[in-house]
XYZ file of C-alpha atoms in Angstrom:
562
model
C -4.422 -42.008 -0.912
C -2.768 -39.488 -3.441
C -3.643 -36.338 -2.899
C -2.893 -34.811 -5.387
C -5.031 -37.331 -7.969
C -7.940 -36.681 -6.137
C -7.981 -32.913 -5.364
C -5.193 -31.539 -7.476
C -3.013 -30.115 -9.018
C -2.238 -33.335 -10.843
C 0.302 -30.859 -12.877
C 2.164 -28.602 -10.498
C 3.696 -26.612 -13.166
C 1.573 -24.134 -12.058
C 0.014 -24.220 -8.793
C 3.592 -24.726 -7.591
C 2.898 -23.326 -3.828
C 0.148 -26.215 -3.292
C 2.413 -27.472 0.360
C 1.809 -24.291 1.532
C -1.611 -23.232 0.706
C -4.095 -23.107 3.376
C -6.335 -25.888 1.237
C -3.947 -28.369 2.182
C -4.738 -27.811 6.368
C -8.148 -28.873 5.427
C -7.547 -32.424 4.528
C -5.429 -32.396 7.989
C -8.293 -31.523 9.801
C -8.430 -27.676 10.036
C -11.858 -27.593 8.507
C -13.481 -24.858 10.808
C -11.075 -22.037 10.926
C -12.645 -18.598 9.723
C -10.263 -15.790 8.833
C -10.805 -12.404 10.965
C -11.485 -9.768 8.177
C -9.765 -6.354 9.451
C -11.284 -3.310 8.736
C -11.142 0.547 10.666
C -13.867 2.084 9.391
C -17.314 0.922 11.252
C -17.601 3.830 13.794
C -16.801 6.477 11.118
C -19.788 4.998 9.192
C -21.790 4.549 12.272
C -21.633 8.194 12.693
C -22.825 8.899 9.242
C -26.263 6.590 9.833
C -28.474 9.969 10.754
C -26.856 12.518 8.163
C -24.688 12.864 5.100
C -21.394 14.115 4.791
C -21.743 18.318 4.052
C -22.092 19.111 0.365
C -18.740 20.817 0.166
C -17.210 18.149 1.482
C -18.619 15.415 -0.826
C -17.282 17.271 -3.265
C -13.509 17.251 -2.586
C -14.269 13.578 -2.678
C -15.807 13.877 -5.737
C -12.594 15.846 -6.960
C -10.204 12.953 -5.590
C -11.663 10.445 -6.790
C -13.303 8.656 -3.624
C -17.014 9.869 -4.453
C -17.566 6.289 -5.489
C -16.604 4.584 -2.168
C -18.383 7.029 0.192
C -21.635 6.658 -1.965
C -21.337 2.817 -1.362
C -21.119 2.869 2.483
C -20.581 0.110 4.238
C -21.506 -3.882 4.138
C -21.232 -5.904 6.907
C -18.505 -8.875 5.922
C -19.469 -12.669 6.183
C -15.829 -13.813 6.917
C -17.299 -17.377 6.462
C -18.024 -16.810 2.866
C -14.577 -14.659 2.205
C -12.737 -17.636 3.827
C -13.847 -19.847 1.974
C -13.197 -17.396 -1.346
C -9.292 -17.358 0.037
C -9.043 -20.972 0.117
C -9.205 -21.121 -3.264
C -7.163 -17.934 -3.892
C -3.902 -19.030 -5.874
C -0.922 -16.096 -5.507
C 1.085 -18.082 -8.279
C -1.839 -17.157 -10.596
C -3.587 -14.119 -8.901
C -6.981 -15.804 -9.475
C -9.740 -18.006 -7.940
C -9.676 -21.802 -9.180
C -13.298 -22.653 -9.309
C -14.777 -26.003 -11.051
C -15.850 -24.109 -13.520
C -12.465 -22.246 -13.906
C -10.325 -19.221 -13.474
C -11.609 -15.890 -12.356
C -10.349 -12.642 -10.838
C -11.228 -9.054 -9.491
C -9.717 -6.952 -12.037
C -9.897 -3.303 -12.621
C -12.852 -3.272 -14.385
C -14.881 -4.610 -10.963
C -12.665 -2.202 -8.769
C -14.207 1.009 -11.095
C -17.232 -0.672 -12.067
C -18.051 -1.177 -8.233
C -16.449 1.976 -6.240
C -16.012 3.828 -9.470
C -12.487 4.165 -8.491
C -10.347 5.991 -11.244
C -7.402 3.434 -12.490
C -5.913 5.751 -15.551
C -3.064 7.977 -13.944
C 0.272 7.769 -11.862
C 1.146 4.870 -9.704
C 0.616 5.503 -5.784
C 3.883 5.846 -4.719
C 6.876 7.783 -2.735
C 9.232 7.828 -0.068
C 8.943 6.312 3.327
C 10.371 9.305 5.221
C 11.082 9.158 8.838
C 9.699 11.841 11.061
C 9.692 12.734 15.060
C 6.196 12.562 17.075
C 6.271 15.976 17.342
C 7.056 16.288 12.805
C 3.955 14.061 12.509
C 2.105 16.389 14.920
C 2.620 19.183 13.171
C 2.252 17.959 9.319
C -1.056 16.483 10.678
C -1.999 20.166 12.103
C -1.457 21.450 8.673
C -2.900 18.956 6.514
C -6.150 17.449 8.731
C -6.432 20.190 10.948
C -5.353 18.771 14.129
C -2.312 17.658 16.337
C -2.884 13.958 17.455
C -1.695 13.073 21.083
C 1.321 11.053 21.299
C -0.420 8.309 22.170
C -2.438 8.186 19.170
C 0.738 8.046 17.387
C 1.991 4.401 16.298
C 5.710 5.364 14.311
C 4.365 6.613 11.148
C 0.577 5.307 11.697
C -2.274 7.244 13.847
C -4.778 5.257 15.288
C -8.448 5.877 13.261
C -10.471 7.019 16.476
C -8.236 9.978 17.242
C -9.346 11.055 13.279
C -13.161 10.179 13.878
C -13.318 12.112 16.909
C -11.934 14.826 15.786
C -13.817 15.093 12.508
C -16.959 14.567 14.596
C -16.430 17.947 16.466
C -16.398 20.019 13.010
C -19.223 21.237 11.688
C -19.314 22.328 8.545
C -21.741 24.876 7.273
C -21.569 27.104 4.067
C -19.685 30.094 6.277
C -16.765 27.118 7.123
C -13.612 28.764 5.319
C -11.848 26.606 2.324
C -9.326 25.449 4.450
C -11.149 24.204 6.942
C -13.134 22.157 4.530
C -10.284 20.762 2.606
C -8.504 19.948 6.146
C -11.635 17.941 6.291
C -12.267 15.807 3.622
C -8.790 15.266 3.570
C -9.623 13.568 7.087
C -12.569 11.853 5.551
C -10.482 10.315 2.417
C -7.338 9.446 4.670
C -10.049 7.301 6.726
C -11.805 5.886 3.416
C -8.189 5.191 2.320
C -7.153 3.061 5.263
C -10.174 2.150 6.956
C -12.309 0.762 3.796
C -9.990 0.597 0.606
C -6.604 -0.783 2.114
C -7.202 -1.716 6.041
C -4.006 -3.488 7.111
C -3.976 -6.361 9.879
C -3.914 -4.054 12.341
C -7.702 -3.047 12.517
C -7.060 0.683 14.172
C -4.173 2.338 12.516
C -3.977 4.098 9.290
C -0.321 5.344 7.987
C 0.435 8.867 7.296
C 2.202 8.070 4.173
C -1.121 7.657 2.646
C -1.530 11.911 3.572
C 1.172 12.478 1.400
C -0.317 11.594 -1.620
C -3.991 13.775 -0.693
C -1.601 17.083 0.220
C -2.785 18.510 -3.213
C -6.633 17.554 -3.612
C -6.190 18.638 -7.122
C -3.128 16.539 -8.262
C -4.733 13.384 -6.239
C -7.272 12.871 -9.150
C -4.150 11.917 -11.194
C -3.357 8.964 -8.462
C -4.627 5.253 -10.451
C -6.281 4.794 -7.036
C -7.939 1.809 -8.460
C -4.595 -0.195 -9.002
C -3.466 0.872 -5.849
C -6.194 -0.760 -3.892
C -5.974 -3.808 -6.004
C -2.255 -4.071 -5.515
C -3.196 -4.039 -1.587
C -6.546 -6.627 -1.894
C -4.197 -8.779 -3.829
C -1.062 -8.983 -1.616
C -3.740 -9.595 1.283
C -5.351 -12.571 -0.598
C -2.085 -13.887 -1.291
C -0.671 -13.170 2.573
C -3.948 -15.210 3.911
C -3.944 -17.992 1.583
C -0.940 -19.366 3.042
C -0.967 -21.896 5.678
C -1.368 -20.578 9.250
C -2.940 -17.232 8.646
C -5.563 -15.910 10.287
C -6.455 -12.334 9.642
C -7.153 -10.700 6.566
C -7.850 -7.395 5.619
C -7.897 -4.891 1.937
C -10.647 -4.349 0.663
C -12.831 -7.161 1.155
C -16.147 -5.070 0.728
C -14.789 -5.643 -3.231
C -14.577 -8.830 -2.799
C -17.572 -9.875 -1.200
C -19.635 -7.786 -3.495
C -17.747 -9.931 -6.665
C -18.537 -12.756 -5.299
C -22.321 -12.120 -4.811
C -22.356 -9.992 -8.357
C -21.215 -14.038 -10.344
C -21.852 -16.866 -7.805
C -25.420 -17.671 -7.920
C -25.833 -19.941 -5.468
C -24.516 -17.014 -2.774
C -26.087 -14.623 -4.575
C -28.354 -12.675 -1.809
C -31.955 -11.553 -2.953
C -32.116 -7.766 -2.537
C -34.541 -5.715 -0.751
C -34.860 -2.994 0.876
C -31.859 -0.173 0.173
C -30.060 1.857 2.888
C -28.263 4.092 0.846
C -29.645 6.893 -1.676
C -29.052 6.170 -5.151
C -29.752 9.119 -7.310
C -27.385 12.048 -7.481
C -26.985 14.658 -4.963
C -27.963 17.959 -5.755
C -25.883 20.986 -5.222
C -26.107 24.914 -6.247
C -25.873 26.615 -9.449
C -27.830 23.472 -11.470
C -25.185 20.911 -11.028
C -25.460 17.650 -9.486
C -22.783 15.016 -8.288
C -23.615 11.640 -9.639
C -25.217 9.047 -8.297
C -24.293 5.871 -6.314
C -22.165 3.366 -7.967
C -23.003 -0.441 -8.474
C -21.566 -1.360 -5.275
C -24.114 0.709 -3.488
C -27.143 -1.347 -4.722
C -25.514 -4.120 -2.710
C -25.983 -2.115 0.655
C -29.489 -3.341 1.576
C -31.829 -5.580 3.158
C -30.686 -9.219 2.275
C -32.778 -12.137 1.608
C -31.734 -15.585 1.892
C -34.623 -17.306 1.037
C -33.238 -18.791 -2.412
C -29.214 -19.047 -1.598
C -26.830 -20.113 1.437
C -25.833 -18.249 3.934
C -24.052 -20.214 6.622
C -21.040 -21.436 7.863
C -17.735 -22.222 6.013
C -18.121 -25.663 5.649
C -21.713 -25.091 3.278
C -19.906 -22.547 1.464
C -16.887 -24.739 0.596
C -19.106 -27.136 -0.593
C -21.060 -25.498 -2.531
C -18.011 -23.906 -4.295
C -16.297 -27.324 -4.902
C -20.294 -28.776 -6.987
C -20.251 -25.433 -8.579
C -21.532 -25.712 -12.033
C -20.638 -23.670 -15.281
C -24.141 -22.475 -14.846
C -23.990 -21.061 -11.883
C -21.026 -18.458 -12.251
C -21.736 -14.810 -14.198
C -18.935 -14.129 -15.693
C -20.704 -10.576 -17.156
C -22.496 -9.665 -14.305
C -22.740 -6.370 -15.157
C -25.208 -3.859 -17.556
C -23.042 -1.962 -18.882
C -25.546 0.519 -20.361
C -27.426 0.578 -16.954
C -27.554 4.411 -15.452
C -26.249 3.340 -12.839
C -22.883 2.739 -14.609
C -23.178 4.587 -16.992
C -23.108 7.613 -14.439
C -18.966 6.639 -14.102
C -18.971 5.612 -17.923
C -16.967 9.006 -18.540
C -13.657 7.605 -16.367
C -13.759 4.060 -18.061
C -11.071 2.433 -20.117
C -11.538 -0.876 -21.356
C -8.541 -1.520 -22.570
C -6.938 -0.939 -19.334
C -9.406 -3.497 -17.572
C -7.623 -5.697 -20.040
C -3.908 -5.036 -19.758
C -1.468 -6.891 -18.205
C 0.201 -4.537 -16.489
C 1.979 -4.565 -12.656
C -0.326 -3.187 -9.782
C 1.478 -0.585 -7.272
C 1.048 0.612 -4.140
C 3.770 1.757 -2.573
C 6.625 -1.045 -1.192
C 3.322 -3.515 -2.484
C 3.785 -4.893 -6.297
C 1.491 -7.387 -7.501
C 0.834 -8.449 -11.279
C -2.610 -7.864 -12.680
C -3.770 -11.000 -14.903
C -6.724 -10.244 -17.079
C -5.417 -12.741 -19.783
C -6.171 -16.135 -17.552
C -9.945 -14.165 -17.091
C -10.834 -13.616 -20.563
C -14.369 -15.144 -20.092
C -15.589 -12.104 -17.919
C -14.563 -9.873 -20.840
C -16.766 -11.768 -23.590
C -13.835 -13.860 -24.932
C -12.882 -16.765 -25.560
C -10.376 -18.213 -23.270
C -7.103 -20.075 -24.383
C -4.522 -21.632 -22.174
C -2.649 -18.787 -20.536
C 1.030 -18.254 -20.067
C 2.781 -20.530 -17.354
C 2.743 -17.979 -13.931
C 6.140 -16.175 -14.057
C 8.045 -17.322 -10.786
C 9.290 -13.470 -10.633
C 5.895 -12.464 -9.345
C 6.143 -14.809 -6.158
C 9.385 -13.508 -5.472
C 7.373 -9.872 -5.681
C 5.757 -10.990 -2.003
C 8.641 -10.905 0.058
C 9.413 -7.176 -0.932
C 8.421 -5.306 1.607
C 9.901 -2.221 4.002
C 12.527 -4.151 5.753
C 12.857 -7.134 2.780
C 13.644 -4.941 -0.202
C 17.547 -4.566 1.075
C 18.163 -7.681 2.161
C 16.601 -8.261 -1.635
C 19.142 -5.653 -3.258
C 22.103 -6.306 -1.287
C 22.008 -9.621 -2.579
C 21.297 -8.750 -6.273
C 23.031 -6.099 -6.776
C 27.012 -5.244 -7.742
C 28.164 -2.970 -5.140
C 31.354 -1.476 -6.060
C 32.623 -0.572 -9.563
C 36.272 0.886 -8.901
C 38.793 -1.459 -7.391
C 39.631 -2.095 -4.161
C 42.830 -0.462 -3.561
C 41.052 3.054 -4.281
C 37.060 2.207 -3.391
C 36.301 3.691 -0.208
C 38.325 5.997 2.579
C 38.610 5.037 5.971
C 35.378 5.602 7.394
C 32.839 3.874 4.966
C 32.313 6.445 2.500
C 33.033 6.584 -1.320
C 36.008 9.686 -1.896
C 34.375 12.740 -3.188
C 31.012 12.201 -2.744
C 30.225 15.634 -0.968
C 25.995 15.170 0.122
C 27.966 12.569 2.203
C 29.775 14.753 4.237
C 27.586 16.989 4.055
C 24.860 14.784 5.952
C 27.160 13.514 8.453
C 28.483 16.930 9.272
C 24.580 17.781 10.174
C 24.179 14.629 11.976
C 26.898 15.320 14.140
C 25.361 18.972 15.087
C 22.387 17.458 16.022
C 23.897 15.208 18.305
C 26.226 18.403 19.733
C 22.876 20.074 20.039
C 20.859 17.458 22.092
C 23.885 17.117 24.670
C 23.363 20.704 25.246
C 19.716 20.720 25.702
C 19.435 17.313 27.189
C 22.841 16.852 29.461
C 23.409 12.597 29.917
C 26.140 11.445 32.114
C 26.738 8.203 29.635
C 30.808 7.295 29.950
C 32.244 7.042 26.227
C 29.040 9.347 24.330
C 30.978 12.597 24.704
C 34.165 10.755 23.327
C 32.151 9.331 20.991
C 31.411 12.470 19.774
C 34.862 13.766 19.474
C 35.771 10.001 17.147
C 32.939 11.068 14.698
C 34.164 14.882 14.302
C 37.843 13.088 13.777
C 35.938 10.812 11.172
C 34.193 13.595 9.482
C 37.388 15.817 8.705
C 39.164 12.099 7.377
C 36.039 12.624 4.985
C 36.930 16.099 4.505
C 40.412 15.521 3.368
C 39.544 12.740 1.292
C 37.524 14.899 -0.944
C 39.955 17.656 -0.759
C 42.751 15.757 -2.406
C 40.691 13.806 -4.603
C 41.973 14.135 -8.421
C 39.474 15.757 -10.523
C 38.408 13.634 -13.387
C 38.262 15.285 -17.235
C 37.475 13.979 -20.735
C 39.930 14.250 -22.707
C 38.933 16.100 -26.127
C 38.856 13.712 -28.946
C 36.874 13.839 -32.084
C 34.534 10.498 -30.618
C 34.105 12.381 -27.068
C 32.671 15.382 -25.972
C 34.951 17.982 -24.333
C 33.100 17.996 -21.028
C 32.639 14.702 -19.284
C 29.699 13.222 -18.150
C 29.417 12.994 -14.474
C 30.681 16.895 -14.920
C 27.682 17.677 -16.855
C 25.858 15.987 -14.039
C 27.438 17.193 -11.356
C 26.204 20.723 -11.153
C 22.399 19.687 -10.850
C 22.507 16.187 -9.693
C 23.240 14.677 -6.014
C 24.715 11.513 -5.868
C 22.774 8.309 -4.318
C 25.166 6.462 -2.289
C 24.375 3.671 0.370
C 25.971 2.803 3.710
C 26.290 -0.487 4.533
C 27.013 -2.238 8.052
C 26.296 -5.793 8.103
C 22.096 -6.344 8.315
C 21.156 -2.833 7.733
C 21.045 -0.623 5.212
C 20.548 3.127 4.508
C 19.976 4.925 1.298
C 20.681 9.093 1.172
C 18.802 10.073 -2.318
C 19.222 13.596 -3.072
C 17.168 15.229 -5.888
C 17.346 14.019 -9.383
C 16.915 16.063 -12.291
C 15.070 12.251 -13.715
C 12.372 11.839 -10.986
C 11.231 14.062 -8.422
C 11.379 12.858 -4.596
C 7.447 11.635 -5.134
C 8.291 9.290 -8.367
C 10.138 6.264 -6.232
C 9.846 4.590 -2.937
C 12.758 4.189 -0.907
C 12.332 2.326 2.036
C 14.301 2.794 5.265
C 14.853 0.758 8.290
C 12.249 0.719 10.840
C 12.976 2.911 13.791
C 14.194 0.243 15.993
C 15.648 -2.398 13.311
C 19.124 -1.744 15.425
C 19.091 -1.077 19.020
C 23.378 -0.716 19.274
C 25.788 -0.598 22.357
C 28.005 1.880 23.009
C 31.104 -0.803 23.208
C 29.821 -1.825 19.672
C 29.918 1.694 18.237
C 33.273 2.465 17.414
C 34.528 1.070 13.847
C 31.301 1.318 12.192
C 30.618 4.595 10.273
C 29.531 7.895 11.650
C 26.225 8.123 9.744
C 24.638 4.833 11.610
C 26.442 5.969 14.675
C 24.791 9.182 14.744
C 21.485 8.195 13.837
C 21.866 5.153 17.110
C 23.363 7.487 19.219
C 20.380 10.204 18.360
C 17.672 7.201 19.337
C 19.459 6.475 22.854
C 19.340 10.135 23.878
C 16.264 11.162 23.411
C 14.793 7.910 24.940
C 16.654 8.944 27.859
């Protein structure tokens, strides 16, 4: 039998990853295999079941932008119905490929349902690698406490270690500012990675994501909206492939999209555990009210609809009518929206525009959905093949990417780089190294290790540093010459004074990029992603040759292990 006549794609111009789509295991047997939805979040909300967060602290939320998601609580998942949603998840497309045809979560559902603001600055930055002890104390400053080290996962804390400390604050109206904002910070760094973007893990949050909450002002200005779509939508894509068999983002959107348009899984609603009308707080104002996800969060009837396993599901998605899919689902002039109304923008819902969130980059296709805007739809654009390439960038991917794309040196090999590795004249180099090898002097003092060939080690990188030295020293200075076509002062002159240079270090399979400030984009505007911490685990035999800012940085890892 041909597959492909009978289930599809009969074209594969488009669906062009069918061979490894997790669709195909089901025709070889696998038809019983449920994803395991990740999530960290269920004993912060279990805590919240007899009381409400304190006033103050709702609103910080309110202020960062993750009112919305608080108000909506939690829903239990049914991983039976999201698996089946995945298997017909298409990451050429970014879309669900029903019977009836092509739909999406776009930005519109992520603010119509959490009320999640999507107009403002891409969530974003630098991947910075700190010590146990530098996490401990920008945690102390920022959330209010110093986790234990073994709470501690690299650059990821483990979400009980925040819950129980949260849960020993109490907040009243004597609580200084600080204390508050230390907080809610808490609460939205848990709401961040325990509800909006839960990774695979299921218990660990990263610390990047404090970064971007240090100022609860400037965090309104985050398009948090895109961010957790850019997450939801690498996650779909991840799961759909063959093999998989965890998923996590935020699959509360998902499974509140699907019961918003799909009729025949549509629950009947009853009884609501959440509050829906605003919360009152001094001086006449109010915050506003629950968003549409929250109406979700209640007693569920099944009485008219399906809910069972993944087999029932699957079916009743593949004799889906064009009846029995919403493609509006949503009153728009409701209160209930319209409470949020003053943060919408329609015309981003409809823009095709790329979806960021940190070293995640996913394309955001409104124009294959127009049907759940009120147009017509028209045969879209073949997928770009660019996007799919867009998965494999990750922390550790992203150089192997750019080493292979990307032209290296410019000047010519008889005057390109100085013994050791580094490009003549670039001073942050030496600079860096020179610090690097303090450190190291510095930790032999404090922490003596009888290791034959470290302390001579040291001595060859000192040796290497001054060949650095000298280098720059007799550099020739480059000028413009004055012409009537050419200023008098060259460019990388002009530049010079309040611009350090970006170099990179290569050594084989690793990578390392120095960026220094730029007077074009602050340290915050781009993500550059390093190496994780034990990429490279060297020997000391192997040392010698390669250059003294990797050797530094090993040799740094091997002593304080010891």
């Amino acid at each position: 039998m041909d597959r492909r006549a009978v289930y599809g794609p009969r074209d594969g111009t488009v669906l062009s990853q069918q061979s490894q789509h997790r669709s195909d295991e089901i025709l070889d047997g696998d038809i019983d295999e449920v994803l395991q939805a990740k999530r960290a979040d269920g004993k912060f909300w279990r805590n919240l079941r007899e009381q409400d967060l304190p006033i103050r602290v709702q609103q910080i939320l309110h202020q960062i932008g993750f009112y919305g998601v608080y108000r909506c609580r939690r829903i239990q998942y049914d991983c039976h119905l999201i698996t089946a949603l995945v298997e017909r998840w298409r990451s050429e497309t970014h879309s669900f490929h029903f019977r009836v045809g092509e739909a999406t979560i776009t930005l519109q559902d992520v603010q119509v349902i959490w009320g999640l603001p999507i107009d403002g600055e891409p969530v974003s930055g630098i991947d910075l690698e700190r010590t146990s002890v530098q996490w401990q104390e920008y945690c102390m400053q920022y959330i209010g406490f110093a986790p234990e080290d073994g709470a501690l996962k690299g650059s990821r804390l483990q979400v009980k270690a925040i819950i129980e400390h949260i849960s020993h604050v109490h907040i009243t109206p004597d609580t200084p500012h600080l204390t508050v904002v230390q907080y809610a910070r808490a609460v939205a760094l848990l709401l961040l990675g325990g509800t909006m973007c839960p990774d695979s893990s299921g218990n660990l949050v990263s610390l990047l994501y404090l970064a971007k909450l240090e100022d609860i002002v400037a965090a309104r200005n985050y398009s948090w909206g895109s961010a957790v779509l850019a997450f939801l939508y690498r996650e779909l894509c991840n799961a759909s492939e063959k093999g998989k068999a965890v998923i996590g983002g935020a699959l509360q959107l998902v499974q509140i999209w699907a019961w918003s348009r799909i009729i025949p899984l549509c629950p009947g609603l009853g009884a609501p555990r959440v509050h829906m009308g605003p919360h009152q707080i001094h001086n006449n104002r109010v915050l506003p009210g629950a968003p549409y996800g929250a109406m979700w969060n209640c007693e569920h009837t099944f009485t008219r609809t399906v809910r069972t396993t993944v087999r029932v599901i699957r079916d009743i998605l593949d004799e889906m009518q064009y009846d029995q899919f919403i493609w509006q689902p949503y009153d728009m002039e409701s209160n209930v929206i319209m409470a949020y109304a003053g943060d919408f923008n329609p015309q981003l819902w409809r823009s095709i525009c790329p979806l960021i969130f940190y070293a995640k980059m996913e394309m955001h296709h409104p124009e294959r959905v127009l049907r759940q805007f009120g147009m017509m739809q028209n045969i879209p654009d073949q997928p770009d093949t660019r996007d799919m390439s867009l998965h494999k960038i990750t922390h550790r991917g992203y150089w192997e990417w750019y080493n292979n794309i990307t032209r290296h040196f410019v000047s010519s090999s008889t005057d390109r780089r100085v013994e050791s590795g580094y490009q003549p004249g670039d001073a942050p180099m030496l600079q860096i190294v020179t610090q690097q090898v303090n450190t190291l002097q510095t930790l032999f003092q404090s922490k003596p290790v009888d290791v034959e060939g470290y302390r001579q080690l040291v001595a060859q990188l000192e040796h290497e540093v001054q060949i650095i030295a000298e280098a720059i020293k007799h550099q020739p200075q480059q000028t413009a010459t004055p012409s009537d076509s050419a200023p008098t002062t060259s460019h990388r002159q002009r530049r010079s004074s309040s611009q350090m240079s970006i170099g990179s270090v290569e050594r084989g399979d690793i990578g390392v990029d120095i960026a220094g400030p730029s007077t074009a984009y602050t340290p915050q505007d781009y993500y550059v992603p390093q190496p994780p911490q034990d990429y490279y685990v060297p020997q000391p035999s192997k040392m010698i040759g390669f250059n003294p800012l990797h050797t530094c940085q090993a040799m740094q890892k091997l002593i304080l292990h010891m």
